[in-house]
mmCIF file of C-alpha atoms in Angstrom:
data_model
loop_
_atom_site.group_PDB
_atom_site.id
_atom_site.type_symbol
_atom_site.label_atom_id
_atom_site.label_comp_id
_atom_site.label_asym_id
_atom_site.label_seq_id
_atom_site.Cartn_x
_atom_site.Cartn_y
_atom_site.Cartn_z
ATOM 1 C CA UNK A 342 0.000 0.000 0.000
ATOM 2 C CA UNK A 343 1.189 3.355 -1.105
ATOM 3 C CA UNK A 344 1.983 5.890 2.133
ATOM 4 C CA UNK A 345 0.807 9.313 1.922
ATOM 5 C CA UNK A 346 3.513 11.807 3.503
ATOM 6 C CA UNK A 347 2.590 14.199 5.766
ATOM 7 C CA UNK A 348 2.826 16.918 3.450
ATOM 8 C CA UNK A 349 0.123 15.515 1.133
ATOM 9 C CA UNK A 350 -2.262 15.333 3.865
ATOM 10 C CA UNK A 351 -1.960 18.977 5.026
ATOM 11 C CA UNK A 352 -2.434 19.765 1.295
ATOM 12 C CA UNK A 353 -5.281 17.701 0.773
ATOM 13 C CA UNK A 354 -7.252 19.268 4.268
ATOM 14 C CA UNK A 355 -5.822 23.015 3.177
ATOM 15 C CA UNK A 356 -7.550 22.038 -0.103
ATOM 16 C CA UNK A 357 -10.639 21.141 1.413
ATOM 17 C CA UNK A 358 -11.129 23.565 3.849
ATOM 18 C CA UNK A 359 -10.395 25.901 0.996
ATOM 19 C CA UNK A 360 -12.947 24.445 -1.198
ATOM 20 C CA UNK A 361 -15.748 24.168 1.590
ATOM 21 C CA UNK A 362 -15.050 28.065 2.445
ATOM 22 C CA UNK A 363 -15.679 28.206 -1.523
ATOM 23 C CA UNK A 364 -18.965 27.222 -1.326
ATOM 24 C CA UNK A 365 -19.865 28.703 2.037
ATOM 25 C CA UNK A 366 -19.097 32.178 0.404
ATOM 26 C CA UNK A 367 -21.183 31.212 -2.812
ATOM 27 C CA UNK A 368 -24.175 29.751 -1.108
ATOM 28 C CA UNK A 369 -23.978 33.155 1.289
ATOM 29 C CA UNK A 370 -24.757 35.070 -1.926
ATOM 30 C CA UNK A 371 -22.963 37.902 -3.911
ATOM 31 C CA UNK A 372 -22.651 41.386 -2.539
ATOM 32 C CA UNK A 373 -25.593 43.345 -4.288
ATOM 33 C CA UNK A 374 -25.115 47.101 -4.759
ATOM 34 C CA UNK A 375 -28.257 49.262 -2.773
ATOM 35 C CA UNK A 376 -28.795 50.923 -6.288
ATOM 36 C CA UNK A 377 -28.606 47.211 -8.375
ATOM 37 C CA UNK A 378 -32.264 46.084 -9.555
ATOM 38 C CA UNK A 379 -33.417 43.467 -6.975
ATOM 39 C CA UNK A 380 -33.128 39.668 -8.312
ATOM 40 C CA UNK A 381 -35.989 38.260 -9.514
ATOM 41 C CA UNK A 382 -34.913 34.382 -8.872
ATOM 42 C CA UNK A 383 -34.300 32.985 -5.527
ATOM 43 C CA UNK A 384 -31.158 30.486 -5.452
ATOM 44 C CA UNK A 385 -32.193 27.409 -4.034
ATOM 45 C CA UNK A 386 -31.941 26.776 -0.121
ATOM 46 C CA UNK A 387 -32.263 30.792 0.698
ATOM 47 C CA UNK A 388 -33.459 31.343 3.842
ATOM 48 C CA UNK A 389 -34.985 34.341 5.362
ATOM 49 C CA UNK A 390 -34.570 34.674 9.593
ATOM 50 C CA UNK A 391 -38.093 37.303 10.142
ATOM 51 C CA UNK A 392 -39.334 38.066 13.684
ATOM 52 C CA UNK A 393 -42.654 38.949 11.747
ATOM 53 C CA UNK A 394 -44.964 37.047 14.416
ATOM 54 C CA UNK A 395 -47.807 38.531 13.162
ATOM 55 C CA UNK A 396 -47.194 37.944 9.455
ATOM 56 C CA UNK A 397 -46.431 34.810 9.990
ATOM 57 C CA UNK A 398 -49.869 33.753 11.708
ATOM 58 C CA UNK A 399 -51.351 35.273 8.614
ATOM 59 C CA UNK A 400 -49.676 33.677 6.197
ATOM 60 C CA UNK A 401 -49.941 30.545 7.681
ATOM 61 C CA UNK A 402 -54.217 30.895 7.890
ATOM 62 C CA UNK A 403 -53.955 32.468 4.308
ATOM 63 C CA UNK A 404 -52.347 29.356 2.323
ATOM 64 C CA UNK A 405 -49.583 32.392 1.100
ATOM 65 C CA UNK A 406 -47.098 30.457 2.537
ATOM 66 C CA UNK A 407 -47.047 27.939 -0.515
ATOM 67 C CA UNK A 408 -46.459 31.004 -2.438
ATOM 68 C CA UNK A 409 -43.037 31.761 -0.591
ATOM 69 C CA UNK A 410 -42.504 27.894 -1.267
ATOM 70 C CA UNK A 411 -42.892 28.136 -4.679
ATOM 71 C CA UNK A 412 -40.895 30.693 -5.048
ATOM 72 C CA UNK A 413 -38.213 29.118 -3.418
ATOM 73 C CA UNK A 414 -38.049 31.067 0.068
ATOM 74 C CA UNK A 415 -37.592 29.279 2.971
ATOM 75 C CA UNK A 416 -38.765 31.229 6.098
ATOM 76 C CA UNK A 417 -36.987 30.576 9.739
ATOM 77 C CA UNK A 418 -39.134 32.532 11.990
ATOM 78 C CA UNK A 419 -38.537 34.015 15.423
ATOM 79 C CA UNK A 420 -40.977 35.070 18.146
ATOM 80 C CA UNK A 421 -39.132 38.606 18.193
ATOM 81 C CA UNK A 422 -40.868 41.929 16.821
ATOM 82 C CA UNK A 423 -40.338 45.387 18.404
ATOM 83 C CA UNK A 424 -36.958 47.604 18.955
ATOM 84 C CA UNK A 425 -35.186 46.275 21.979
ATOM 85 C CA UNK A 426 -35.294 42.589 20.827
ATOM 86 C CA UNK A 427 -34.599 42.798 17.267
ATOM 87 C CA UNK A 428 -31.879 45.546 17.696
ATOM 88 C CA UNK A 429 -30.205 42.585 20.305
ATOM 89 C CA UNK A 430 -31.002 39.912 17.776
ATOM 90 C CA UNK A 431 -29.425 41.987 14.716
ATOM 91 C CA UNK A 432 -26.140 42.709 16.468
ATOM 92 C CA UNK A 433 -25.824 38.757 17.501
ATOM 93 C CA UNK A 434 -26.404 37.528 13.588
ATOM 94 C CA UNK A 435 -29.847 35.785 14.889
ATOM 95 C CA UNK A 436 -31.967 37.442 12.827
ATOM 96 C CA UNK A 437 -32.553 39.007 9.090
ATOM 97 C CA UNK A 438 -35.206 41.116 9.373
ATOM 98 C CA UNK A 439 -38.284 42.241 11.967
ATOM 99 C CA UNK A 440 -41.105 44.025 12.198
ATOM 100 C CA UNK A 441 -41.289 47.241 14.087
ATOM 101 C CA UNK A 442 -42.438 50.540 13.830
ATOM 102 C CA UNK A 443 -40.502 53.497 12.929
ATOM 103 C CA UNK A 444 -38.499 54.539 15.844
ATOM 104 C CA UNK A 445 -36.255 51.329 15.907
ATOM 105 C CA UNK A 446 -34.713 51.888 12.602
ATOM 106 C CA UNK A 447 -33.526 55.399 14.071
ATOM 107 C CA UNK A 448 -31.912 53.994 16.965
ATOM 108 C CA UNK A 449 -30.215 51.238 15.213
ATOM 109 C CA UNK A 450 -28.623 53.872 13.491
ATOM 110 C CA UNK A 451 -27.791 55.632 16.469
ATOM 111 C CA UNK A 452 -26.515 52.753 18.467
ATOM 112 C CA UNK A 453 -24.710 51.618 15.163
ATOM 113 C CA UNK A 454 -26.380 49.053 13.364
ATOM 114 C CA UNK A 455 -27.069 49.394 10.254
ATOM 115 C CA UNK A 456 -30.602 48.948 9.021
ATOM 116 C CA UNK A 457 -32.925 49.407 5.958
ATOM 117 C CA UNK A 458 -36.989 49.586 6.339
ATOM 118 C CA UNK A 459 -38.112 47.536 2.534
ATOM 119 C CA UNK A 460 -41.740 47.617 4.474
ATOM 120 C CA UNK A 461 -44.134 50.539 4.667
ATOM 121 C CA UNK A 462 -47.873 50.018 5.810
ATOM 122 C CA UNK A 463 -50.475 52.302 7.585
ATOM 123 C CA UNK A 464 -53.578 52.144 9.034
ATOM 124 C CA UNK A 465 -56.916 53.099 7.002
ATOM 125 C CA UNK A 466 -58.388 56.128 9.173
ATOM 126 C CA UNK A 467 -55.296 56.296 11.452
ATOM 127 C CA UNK A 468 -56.422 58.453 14.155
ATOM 128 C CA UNK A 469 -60.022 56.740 14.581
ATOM 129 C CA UNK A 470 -58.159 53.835 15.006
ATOM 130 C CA UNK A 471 -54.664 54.631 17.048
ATOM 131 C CA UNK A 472 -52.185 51.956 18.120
ATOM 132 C CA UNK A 473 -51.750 53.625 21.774
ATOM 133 C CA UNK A 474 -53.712 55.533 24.082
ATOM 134 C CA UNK A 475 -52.344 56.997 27.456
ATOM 135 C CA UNK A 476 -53.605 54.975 30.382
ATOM 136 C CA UNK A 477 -54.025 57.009 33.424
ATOM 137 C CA UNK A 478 -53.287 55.507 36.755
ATOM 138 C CA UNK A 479 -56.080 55.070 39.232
ATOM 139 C CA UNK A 480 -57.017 58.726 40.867
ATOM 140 C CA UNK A 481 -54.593 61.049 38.513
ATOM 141 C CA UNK A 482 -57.373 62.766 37.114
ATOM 142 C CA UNK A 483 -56.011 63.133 34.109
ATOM 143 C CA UNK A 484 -58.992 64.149 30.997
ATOM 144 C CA UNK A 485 -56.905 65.980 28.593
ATOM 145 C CA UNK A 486 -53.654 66.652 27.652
ATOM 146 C CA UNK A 487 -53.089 69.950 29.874
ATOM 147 C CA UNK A 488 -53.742 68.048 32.756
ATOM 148 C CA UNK A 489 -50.147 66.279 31.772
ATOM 149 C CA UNK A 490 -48.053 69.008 33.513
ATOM 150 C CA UNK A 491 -46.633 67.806 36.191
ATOM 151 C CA UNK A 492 -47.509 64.088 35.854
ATOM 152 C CA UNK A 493 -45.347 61.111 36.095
ATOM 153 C CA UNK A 494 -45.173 59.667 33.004
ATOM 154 C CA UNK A 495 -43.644 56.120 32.098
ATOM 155 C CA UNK A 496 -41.272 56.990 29.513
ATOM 156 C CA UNK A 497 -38.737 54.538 27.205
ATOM 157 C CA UNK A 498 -36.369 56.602 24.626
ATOM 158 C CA UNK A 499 -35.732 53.636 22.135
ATOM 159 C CA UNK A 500 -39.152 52.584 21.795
ATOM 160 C CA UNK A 501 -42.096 53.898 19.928
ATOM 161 C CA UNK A 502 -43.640 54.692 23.092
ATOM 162 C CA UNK A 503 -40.838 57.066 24.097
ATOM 163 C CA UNK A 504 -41.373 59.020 20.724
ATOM 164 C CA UNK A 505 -45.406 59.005 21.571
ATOM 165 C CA UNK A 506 -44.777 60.759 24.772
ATOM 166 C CA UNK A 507 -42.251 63.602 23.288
ATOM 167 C CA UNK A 508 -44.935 64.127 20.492
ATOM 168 C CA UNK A 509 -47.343 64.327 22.754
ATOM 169 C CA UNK A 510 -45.801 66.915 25.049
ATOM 170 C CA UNK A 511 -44.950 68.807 21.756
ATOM 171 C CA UNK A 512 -48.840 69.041 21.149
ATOM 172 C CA UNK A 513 -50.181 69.849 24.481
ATOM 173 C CA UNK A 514 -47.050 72.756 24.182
ATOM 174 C CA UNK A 515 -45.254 71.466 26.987
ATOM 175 C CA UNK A 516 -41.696 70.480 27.710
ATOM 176 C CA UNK A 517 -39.802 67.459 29.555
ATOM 177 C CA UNK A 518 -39.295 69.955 32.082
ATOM 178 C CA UNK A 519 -42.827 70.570 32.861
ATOM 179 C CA UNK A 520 -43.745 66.344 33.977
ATOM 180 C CA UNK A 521 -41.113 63.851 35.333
ATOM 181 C CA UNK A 522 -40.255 61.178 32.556
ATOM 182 C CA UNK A 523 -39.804 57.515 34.112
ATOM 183 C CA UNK A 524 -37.217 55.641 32.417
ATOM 184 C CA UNK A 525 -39.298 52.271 31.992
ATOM 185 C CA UNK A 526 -39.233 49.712 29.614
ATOM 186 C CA UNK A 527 -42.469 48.664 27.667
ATOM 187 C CA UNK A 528 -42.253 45.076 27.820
ATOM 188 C CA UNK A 529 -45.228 42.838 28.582
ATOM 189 C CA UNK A 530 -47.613 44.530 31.250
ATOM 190 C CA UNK A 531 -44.659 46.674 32.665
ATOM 191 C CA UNK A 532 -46.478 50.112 31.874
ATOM 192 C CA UNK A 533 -49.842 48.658 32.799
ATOM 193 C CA UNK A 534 -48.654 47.392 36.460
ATOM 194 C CA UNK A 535 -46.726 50.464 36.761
ATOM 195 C CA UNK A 536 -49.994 52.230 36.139
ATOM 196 C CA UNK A 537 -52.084 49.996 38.197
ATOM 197 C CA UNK A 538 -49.212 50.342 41.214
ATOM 198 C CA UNK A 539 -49.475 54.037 40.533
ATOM 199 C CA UNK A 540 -45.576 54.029 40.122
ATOM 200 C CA UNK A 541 -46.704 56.070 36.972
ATOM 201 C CA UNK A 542 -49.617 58.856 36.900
ATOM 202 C CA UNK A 543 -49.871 58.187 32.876
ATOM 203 C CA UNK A 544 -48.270 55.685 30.262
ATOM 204 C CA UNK A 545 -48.551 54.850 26.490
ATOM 205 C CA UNK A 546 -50.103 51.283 26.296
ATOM 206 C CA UNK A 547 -52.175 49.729 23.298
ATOM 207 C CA UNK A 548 -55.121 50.552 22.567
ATOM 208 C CA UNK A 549 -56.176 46.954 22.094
ATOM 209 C CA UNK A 550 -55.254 46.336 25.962
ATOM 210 C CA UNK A 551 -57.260 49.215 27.579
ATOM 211 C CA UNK A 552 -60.210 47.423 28.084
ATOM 212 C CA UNK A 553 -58.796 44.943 29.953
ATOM 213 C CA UNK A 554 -56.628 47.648 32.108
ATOM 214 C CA UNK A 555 -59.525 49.608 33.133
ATOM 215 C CA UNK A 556 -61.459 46.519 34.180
ATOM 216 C CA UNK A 557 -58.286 45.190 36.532
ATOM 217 C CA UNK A 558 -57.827 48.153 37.972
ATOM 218 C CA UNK A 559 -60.899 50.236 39.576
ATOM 219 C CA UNK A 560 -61.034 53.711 39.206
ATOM 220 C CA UNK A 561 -58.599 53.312 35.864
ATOM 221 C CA UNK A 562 -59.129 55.287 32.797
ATOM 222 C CA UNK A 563 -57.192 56.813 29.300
ATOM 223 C CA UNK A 564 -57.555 59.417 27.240
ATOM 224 C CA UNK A 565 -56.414 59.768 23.297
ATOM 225 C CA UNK A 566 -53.311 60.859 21.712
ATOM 226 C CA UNK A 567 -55.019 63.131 19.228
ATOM 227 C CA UNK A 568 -51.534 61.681 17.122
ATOM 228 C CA UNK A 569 -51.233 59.956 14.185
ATOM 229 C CA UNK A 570 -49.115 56.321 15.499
ATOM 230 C CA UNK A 571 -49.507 54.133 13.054
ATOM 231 C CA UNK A 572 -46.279 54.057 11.490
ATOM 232 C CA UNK A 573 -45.568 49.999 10.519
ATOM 233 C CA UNK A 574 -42.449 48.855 9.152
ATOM 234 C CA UNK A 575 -40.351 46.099 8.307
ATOM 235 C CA UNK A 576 -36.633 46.779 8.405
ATOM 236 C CA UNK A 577 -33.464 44.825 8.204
ATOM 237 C CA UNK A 578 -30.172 43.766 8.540
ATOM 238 C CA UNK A 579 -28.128 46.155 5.537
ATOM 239 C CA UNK A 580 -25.724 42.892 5.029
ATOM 240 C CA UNK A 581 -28.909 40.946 4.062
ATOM 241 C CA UNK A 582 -30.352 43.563 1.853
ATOM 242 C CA UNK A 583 -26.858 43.195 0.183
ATOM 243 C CA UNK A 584 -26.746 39.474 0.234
ATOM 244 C CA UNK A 585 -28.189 38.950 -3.579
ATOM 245 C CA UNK A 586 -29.724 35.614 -2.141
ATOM 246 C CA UNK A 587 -31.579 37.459 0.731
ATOM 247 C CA UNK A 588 -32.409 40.482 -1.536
ATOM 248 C CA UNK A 589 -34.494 37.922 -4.165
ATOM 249 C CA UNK A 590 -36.346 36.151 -1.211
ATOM 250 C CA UNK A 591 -37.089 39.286 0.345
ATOM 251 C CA UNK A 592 -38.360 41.080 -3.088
ATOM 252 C CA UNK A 593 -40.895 38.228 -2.699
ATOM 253 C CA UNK A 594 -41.069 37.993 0.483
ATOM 254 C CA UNK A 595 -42.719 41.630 0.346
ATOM 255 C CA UNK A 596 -45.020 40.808 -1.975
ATOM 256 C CA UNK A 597 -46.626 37.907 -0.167
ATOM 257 C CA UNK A 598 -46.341 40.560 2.875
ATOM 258 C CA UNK A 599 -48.268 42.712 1.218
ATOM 259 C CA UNK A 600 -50.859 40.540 -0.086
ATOM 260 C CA UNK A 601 -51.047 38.954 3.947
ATOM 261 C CA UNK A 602 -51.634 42.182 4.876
ATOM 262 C CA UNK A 603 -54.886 42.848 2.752
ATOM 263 C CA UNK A 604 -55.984 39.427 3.386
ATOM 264 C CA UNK A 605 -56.792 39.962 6.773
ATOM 265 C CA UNK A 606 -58.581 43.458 5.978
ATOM 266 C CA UNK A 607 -61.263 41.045 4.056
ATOM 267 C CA UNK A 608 -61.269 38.400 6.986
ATOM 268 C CA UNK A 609 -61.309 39.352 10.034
ATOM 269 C CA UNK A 610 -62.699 36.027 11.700
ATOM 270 C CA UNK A 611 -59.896 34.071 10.286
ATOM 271 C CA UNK A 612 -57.214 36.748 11.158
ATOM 272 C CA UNK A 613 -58.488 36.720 14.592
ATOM 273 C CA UNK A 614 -58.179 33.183 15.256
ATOM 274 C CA UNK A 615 -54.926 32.688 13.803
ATOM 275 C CA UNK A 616 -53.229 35.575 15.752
ATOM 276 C CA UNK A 617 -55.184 37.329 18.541
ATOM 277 C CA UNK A 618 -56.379 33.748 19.434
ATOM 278 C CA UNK A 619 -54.112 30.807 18.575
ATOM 279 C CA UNK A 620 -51.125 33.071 18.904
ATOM 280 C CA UNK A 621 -51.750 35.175 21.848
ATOM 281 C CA UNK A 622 -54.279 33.348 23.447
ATOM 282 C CA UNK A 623 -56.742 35.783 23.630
ATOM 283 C CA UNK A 624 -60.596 34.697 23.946
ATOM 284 C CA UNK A 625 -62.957 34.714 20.357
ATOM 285 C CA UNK A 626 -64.624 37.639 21.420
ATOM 286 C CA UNK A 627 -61.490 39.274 23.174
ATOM 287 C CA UNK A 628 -59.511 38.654 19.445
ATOM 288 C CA UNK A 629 -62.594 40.060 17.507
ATOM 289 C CA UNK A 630 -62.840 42.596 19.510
ATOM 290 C CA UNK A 631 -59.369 44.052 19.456
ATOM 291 C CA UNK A 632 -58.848 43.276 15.783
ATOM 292 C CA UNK A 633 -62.028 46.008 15.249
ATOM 293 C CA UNK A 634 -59.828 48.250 17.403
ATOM 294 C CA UNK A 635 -57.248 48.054 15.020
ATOM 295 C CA UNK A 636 -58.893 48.717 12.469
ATOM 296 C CA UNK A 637 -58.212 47.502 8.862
ATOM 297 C CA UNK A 638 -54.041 48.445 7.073
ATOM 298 C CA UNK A 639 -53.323 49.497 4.169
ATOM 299 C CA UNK A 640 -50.513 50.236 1.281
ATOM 300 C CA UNK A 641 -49.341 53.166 0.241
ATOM 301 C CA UNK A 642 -48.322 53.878 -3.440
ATOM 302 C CA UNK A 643 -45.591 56.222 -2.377
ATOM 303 C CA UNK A 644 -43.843 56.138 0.771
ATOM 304 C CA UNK A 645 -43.216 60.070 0.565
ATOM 305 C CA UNK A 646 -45.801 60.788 3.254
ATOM 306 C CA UNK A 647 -43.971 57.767 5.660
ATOM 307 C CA UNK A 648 -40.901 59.323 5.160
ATOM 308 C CA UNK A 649 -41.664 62.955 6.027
ATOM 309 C CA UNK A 650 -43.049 61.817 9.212
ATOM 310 C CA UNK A 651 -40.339 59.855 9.892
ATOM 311 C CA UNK A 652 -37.630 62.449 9.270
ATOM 312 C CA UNK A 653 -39.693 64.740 11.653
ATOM 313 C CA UNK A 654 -39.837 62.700 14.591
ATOM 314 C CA UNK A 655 -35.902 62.075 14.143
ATOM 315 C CA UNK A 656 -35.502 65.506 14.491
ATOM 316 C CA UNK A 657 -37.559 65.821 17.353
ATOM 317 C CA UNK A 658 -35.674 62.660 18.734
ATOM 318 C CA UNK A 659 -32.585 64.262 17.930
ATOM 319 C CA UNK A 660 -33.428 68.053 20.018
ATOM 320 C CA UNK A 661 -35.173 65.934 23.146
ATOM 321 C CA UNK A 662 -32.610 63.212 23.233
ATOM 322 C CA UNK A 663 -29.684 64.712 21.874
ATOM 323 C CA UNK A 664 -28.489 62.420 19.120
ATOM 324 C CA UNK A 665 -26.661 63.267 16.158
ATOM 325 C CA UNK A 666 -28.996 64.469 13.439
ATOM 326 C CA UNK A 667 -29.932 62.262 11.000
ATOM 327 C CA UNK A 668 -31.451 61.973 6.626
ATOM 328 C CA UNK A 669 -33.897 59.395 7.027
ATOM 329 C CA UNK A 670 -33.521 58.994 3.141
ATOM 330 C CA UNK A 671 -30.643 56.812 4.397
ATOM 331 C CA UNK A 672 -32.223 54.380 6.457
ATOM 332 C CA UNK A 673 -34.944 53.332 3.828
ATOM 333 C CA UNK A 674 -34.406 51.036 0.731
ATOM 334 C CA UNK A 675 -36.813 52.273 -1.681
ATOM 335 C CA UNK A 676 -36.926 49.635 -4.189
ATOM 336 C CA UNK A 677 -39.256 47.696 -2.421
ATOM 337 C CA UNK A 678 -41.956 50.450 -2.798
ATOM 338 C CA UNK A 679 -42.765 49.183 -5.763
ATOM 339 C CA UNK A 680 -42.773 45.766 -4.733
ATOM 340 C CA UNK A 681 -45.399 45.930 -2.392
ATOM 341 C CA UNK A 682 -47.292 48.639 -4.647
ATOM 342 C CA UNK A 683 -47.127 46.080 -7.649
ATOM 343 C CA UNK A 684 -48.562 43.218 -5.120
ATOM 344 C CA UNK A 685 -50.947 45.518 -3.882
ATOM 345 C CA UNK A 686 -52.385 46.511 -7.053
ATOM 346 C CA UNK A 687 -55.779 48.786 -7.334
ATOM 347 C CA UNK A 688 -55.920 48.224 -3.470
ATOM 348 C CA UNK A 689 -52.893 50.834 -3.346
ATOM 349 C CA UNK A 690 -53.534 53.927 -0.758
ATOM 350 C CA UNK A 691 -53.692 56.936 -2.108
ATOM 351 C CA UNK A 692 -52.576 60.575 -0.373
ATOM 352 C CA UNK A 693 -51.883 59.814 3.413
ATOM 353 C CA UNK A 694 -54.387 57.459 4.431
ATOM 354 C CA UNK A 695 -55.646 60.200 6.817
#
């Protein structure tokens, strides 16, 4: 039998390992310019990591997810939506892409993590139908927005909620000097026990749970925003908008979005079982209830109007919290507006959805 030397064998494994980091760099997909078309063919085995809990309930009850099959996306899904957690998740490679509103994709940038939103939805008669209201602790008598001064208010600067409360101290024409802002954390029921302990006089929570607030706590109440909140996003990794591989699933994976979205506008019942029910365990007439609260979403044909709202709360962000100022332009990847307008179709929103 014919002896290998030593030499031959380091060749041989230098060979291989130089062959398998080959393929590892081919299957990972070419680096895709932000201003190349997107790909319309998705390479075999490309998988997409979305925290997109919501989407993904819908798709599911919709059948759409044979469509991503078919067009050759596979989906690994995470139970992670919302700033905090998918900023975490981004930073440790766990995740591609999540969905969020519009405050997350600012802080990314701020905290250095570099993001693009391909996702822009709103919500059909916006301020009928607002994703917060402020919950007022048991005996604050709080009824309007001037009764704010001087308040405790539960306050979180890299969430959504943080930016609600700044706005809404910018309408009622007061400053952060005029109530005391409680660094707090929206996650779970944190504002709503803080509320209920009265550790808080007032605190952003969704609308959806203010029912159920008010009845655990006697004597609770809430009053509106008067603010338009409905700012809905989906934004991601940069490095997987530049993977080509990632860039093709996600170009369809925004169309099926899109189409999940309007699906559940036309059935309610089957959107509230899927989600509100089998995903969050609410009751039948708890999930019906708080997907009528919600109200019905919608696609715009431009994202101009997003964006202008978006690059004014970064500037408000950027005077109350005193970050660097920021061109929002930067932050979005506007190739996908067409995507989801071409998937949308006649059912398109027009002007601002107001």
């Amino acid at each position: 039998m014919r002896r290998i030397s030593r030499g031959t064998v380091a060749a041989l494994l230098a060979a291989t390992v130089l062959l398998a980091a080959g393929c590892a760099k081919e299957q990972a997909g070419t680096k895709l310019e932000l201003t190349a078309a997107l790909p319309d063919q998705v390479p075999s085995g490309t998988v997409l990591r979305l925290g997109d809990p919501q989407i993904q309930a819908i798709v599911g009850a919709s059948g759409l997810d044979k469509e991503l099959t078919d067009a050759g996306v596979k989906v690994e899904w995470a139970n992670i939506s919302g700033g905090p957690q998918s900023i975490q998740a981004f930073r440790a490679d766990k995740l591609d892409c999540a969905s969020v509103a519009d405050i997350p994709s600012l802080f990314a940038a701020w905290t250095g993590t570099s993001t693009k939103i391909v996702f822009q939805s709103v919500t059909l008669d916006p301020l009928n139908h607002p994703i917060y209201r402020l919950g007022v602790a048991p005996g604050a008598n709080v009824k309007s927005l001037a009764d704010l001064r001087g308040r405790k208010i539960a306050y979180s600067a890299g969430q959504a909620q943080g930016a609600l409360v700044l706005r809404v101290l910018q309408k009622a024409g007061l400053s952060q000097k005029d109530v005391q802002l409680v660094e707090l954390t929206s996650n779970g029921d944190s504002y709503v026990t803080a509320l209920g302990s009265k550790a808080v006089d007032v605190a952003p929570i969704g609308a959806q749970n203010i029912k159920l607030y008010e009845a655990k706590y006697p004597g609770a109440s809430s009053i509106g925003t008067g603010i338009r909140d409905d700012a809905s996003t989906l934004y991601c990794l940069t490095s997987a908008v530049e993977n080509s591989q990632k860039a093709a699933a996600l170009k369809a994976y925004v169309g099926v979005r899109t189409k999940a979205i309007l699906w559940a506008n036309e059935h309610h019942a089957e959107y509230a079982k899927a989600y509100y029910q089998e995903s969050q365990g609410l009751s039948a007439a708890d999930a019906k209830a708080v997907v009528e609260i919600v109200g019905n979403k919608g696609i715009p044909a431009t994202w101009d109007a997003a964006i202008t709202r978006l690059q004014a709360t970064a500037d408000l962000l950027a005077s109350e919290q005193n970050h660097e100022k920021i061109d929002v332009n930067t932050l979005v990847d506007r190739r996908f507006e067409a995507v989801q307008a071409a998937a949308a179709g006649s059912q398109v929103v027009t002007g601002d959805a107001a």
